[in-house]
Each structure stands twice: as C-alpha cells, then as structure tokens.
Amino acid sequence: MPTASFMTELAAPIFTPADYFRELTPQEIFAEWERPLELDLGSGDGTFLVEMAALYPERNFLGVERLLGRVEKTAKRIRQRGLKNVRVLRLETTYTLSWLLPADLATRIHVLCPDPWPKKKHHGRRLFNDAEFLGGLRKVLREGGEFLFKTDDHNYYQEALEVMSGQSAFQRLDWAEDAFPYPKTDFEIQWLALSKSVERARWRKAIPGDCE
Ligand SMILES: C[S@@+](CC[C@H](N)C(=O)[O-])C[C@H]1O[C@@H](n2cnc3c(N)ncnc32)[C@H](O)[C@@H]1O
C-alpha cells in the first residue's frame, strides 16, 4: 500500500526519482501509471508538453530537460493549469533512456527541435548520431509505439532520415500536418515567426511479424 507522502510526491510537477542509479518502475512515475505514457525529450520551456497533457487527459506525459530554469518554467505551467497527468524530470536524455526508464514504457516518444549542432565538427553530438541514444529509444518505446521528430535544420533532418532508415526496428510513417492534434513547441513558434520552415518525420517501432 503506497504511503500518503509517496502519493504526494507522485503529484508534484517535478519528478525527482528516489534513486538515480537503478531502473524505475512505472508506478514510481505516475499515480495513474496504467495510462499510456508519452515522453518529450529535451522539453524546453514545456509549452508542447503541457498543451499535450491538456489535450489528452487519458494519457500521461513526462518531459525530460537538462536545464533547471526550463524545468522550473514547465513546472509553473503545470501548476497553473492544474494538470495531474504531466511531470518533468531534470536529467540528461540518453542517461534517462538507457539507465532510468524501464523497457516498453512509452507509447510515443517526441524529440522536437533538438539542438542541431550545425557545425560539422559538432555533428557527433547530435542525438541521432549517438548509438546509446538509439538503443535507449528502441528499449523504452513499446512495439507499435511512435517516435516523432521535428527540426528547422534541413541538414540535420536529412541525416536523421538516413540514420533511421538503417534502424530495422523502425518503419517510417506519413505525417500530414493535420493528422492529429499536435501543438507547436516554443522553438517552433519562434522559428515560424521568422519564416523558417520546420520539417517533421514519424516512425513506428515494428511489431515482430509485421512484415511477414
Ligand atoms: C532547441 S531546444 C528545444 C526545446 C523544445 N523541444 C522546443 O521545441 O521548444 C532543445 C532543448 O533540449 C535540451 N537538451 C539538449 N540536449 C539535452 C540532453 N542531452 N538531455 C536533456 N535535455 C537536453 C536543451 O536544454 C533545450 O531545452
């Protein structure tokens, strides 16, 4: 039987794991842990995360963001909206996927406008070029789950498509702009205001036997 203080901790907008050195259980992240869970990796100031939680109250949303100021801004937004199905974790994305979150936790994973590292000498820092990140993505996303990506950097977009085409666990899906409600992120709003274009891609984690 969970204690009253544990239930209070579970309701806090900022998710602080009891232990950063072992894999968590879904029950440690949300009180209503049976709901489908979506991850927003590099969630920034949290506009997208919070709007999604308001749009889809039957799902849980966990943001992962390494900058404290952005995490605090997100937590303020969650409190202001009175939402109970969204939390934010202050941590590094790849560590979170590889070591903290259990396998098959997420039904959708969003990576929206990640740092593009435009200089060639920094391309190795891009998430899509990190084998550990890709392994973590495969682990944490459920079979049949979706991975959604947006960027304003065309070179990064092309590179991401190439990397993902080599991932046999993932199949590319169409993603029409109005396919389903999908709020814009803070960075996307800024870029669109500057008349930049934002490209998007969506993949599904295959279910064994899909192509047989
Ligand atoms: C360009 S911003 C985009 C933020 C948000 N997704 C949006 O579109 O408004 C990238 C965000 O990812 C965060 N970030 C970058 N690398 C990260 C990592 N390895 N782990 C966690 N957060 C990261 C940055 O701090 C920043 O807030």
XYZ file of C-alpha atoms and ligand atoms in Angstrom:
239
model
C 0.000 0.000 0.000
C 1.643 3.320 -1.053
C 2.160 5.812 1.783
C 0.463 9.246 1.838
C 3.834 11.024 1.423
C 4.684 8.868 -1.621
C 1.318 9.785 -3.193
C 2.036 13.495 -2.525
C 5.460 13.137 -4.191
C 3.802 11.493 -7.216
C 1.564 14.542 -7.634
C 4.472 17.044 -7.772
C 5.085 18.558 -11.251
C 8.846 17.998 -10.973
C 9.656 14.308 -10.916
C 12.621 13.586 -8.642
C 13.450 9.857 -8.696
C 14.049 8.248 -5.304
C 17.157 6.620 -6.780
C 19.064 7.765 -9.899
C 21.114 4.577 -10.082
C 18.550 1.890 -10.769
C 15.751 1.278 -13.225
C 12.431 2.778 -12.165
C 9.032 1.147 -12.249
C 6.073 2.877 -13.955
C 4.400 3.075 -10.520
C 7.171 5.415 -9.324
C 6.490 7.966 -12.070
C 2.715 8.483 -12.116
C -0.028 7.595 -9.633
C -2.272 6.516 -12.529
C 0.551 4.541 -14.086
C -1.667 2.269 -16.238
C -2.359 5.128 -18.688
C -0.373 5.283 -21.936
C 2.793 7.310 -21.342
C 4.460 9.732 -23.794
C 7.955 11.178 -23.424
C 9.094 14.603 -24.608
C 12.906 14.541 -24.702
C 14.502 17.994 -24.417
C 11.161 19.501 -23.448
C 12.475 23.076 -23.083
C 10.026 25.554 -21.536
C 7.253 22.953 -21.723
C 4.589 24.580 -23.904
C 4.180 21.495 -26.092
C 4.313 19.112 -23.118
C 1.659 20.970 -21.139
C -0.639 21.530 -24.122
C -0.448 17.822 -24.963
C -1.352 16.896 -21.386
C -4.373 19.190 -21.553
C -5.405 17.805 -24.961
C -5.056 14.141 -23.984
C -6.146 13.795 -20.327
C -6.335 9.995 -20.653
C -2.553 9.786 -21.242
C 0.478 10.602 -19.084
C 3.313 12.876 -20.269
C 6.862 13.019 -18.951
C 9.227 15.778 -20.101
C 12.991 15.321 -19.823
C 15.059 18.500 -19.797
C 18.558 19.197 -18.501
C 18.283 22.954 -17.847
C 16.886 23.820 -14.421
C 15.350 27.171 -15.459
C 13.347 25.445 -18.206
C 12.250 22.675 -15.850
C 11.026 25.269 -13.346
C 9.148 27.181 -16.053
C 7.479 23.922 -17.118
C 6.544 23.075 -13.515
C 4.964 26.528 -13.120
C 2.896 25.953 -16.256
C 1.760 22.534 -14.980
C 0.683 24.044 -11.645
C -1.131 26.929 -13.314
C -3.149 24.511 -15.471
C -3.818 22.159 -12.540
C -2.741 19.132 -14.602
C -2.058 15.799 -12.909
C -1.055 13.782 -15.976
C 2.203 15.593 -16.721
C 5.566 15.789 -14.962
C 9.059 16.908 -15.830
C 12.390 15.305 -14.959
C 15.608 17.318 -14.821
C 18.104 14.952 -16.389
C 20.081 14.071 -19.486
C 18.071 12.315 -22.198
C 20.334 9.397 -23.088
C 21.067 8.539 -19.461
C 17.335 8.645 -18.736
C 16.514 6.244 -21.571
C 19.441 3.895 -21.049
C 19.531 3.583 -17.295
C 16.462 5.015 -15.599
C 13.349 4.189 -17.604
C 12.133 0.599 -17.984
C 11.743 -1.184 -21.309
C 8.444 -0.801 -23.176
C 7.366 2.165 -21.037
C 6.348 4.685 -23.706
C 3.658 4.607 -26.371
C 5.091 7.722 -28.086
C 8.448 9.498 -27.843
C 8.788 13.081 -29.085
C 12.118 14.714 -29.956
C 11.168 18.196 -31.077
C 13.649 20.779 -32.281
C 16.664 19.156 -30.569
C 19.919 21.114 -30.545
C 21.024 20.878 -34.218
C 24.778 21.299 -33.667
C 25.141 22.888 -37.135
C 28.972 22.975 -37.286
C 30.334 19.865 -38.990
C 32.877 19.267 -36.220
C 29.958 19.060 -33.742
C 27.717 16.655 -35.709
C 28.883 13.817 -33.451
C 26.961 15.488 -30.607
C 23.633 15.137 -32.407
C 21.229 12.745 -30.680
C 20.724 10.708 -33.843
C 24.474 10.061 -34.064
C 24.573 8.571 -30.597
C 24.253 4.777 -30.690
C 23.407 4.767 -26.979
C 20.509 7.157 -27.574
C 19.187 4.968 -30.411
C 19.488 1.869 -28.221
C 17.616 3.636 -25.421
C 14.897 4.710 -27.847
C 14.423 1.120 -29.038
C 14.318 -0.111 -25.460
C 11.868 2.371 -23.946
C 9.412 2.612 -26.857
C 6.789 -0.140 -26.957
C 6.279 -2.282 -30.029
C 3.823 -0.434 -32.250
C 4.752 2.840 -30.487
C 5.715 6.003 -32.366
C 8.778 8.222 -32.475
C 8.146 11.789 -33.665
C 10.805 14.314 -34.681
C 10.859 17.927 -35.868
C 13.693 20.253 -36.795
C 14.302 23.523 -38.632
C 17.779 22.326 -39.712
C 17.498 20.700 -43.134
C 20.907 19.032 -42.917
C 20.012 17.503 -39.548
C 16.658 16.382 -40.953
C 18.346 14.568 -43.857
C 20.848 12.977 -41.518
C 18.104 11.799 -39.151
C 16.188 10.197 -42.051
C 19.331 8.396 -43.152
C 20.136 7.147 -39.656
C 16.565 5.957 -39.073
C 16.394 4.185 -42.443
C 19.199 1.972 -41.120
C 17.221 1.084 -37.987
C 15.400 -2.122 -38.828
C 13.209 -1.788 -35.730
C 11.556 1.342 -37.170
C 9.270 1.954 -40.139
C 8.654 5.468 -41.481
C 5.025 6.669 -41.318
C 3.349 9.548 -43.165
C 2.677 12.589 -41.027
C 0.282 15.107 -42.546
C 0.157 18.429 -40.683
C -3.446 17.894 -39.551
C -3.211 14.106 -38.969
C -3.905 14.544 -35.233
C -3.843 17.413 -32.717
C -0.182 18.281 -32.143
C 0.634 21.651 -30.546
C 3.629 23.660 -31.695
C 6.694 23.866 -29.456
C 8.252 27.082 -28.103
C 11.182 26.929 -30.542
C 8.936 26.045 -33.453
C 6.719 29.063 -32.759
C 9.810 31.310 -32.748
C 11.174 29.833 -35.972
C 7.858 30.025 -37.822
C 7.620 33.699 -36.800
C 10.991 34.178 -38.538
C 9.552 32.451 -41.671
C 11.817 29.423 -41.208
C 10.409 26.063 -42.208
C 10.146 23.161 -39.785
C 10.347 19.604 -41.146
C 8.878 16.582 -39.416
C 9.160 12.801 -39.516
C 7.436 9.979 -37.737
C 8.366 6.328 -37.278
C 6.691 3.306 -35.779
C 8.522 0.668 -33.791
C 7.777 -2.560 -35.588
C 5.885 -5.413 -34.005
C 7.616 -8.768 -34.687
C 5.847 -10.444 -37.591
C 4.779 -7.062 -39.120
C 6.415 -7.733 -42.478
C 5.953 -11.486 -42.681
C 16.355 23.759 -29.122
S 15.650 23.389 -27.568
C 14.022 22.791 -27.980
C 13.105 22.759 -26.789
C 11.685 22.284 -27.082
N 11.653 20.897 -27.517
C 11.062 23.175 -28.112
O 10.981 22.737 -29.273
O 10.699 24.294 -27.764
C 16.478 21.900 -27.109
C 16.245 21.560 -25.655
O 16.815 20.313 -25.372
C 17.536 20.393 -24.154
N 18.590 19.394 -24.259
C 19.591 19.347 -25.157
N 20.314 18.234 -25.004
C 19.748 17.559 -23.967
C 20.048 16.330 -23.324
N 21.065 15.575 -23.743
N 19.281 15.947 -22.295
C 18.221 16.699 -21.872
N 17.886 17.875 -22.453
C 18.646 18.295 -23.489
C 18.071 21.805 -24.114
O 18.381 22.218 -22.808
C 16.892 22.564 -24.709
O 15.961 22.957 -23.743
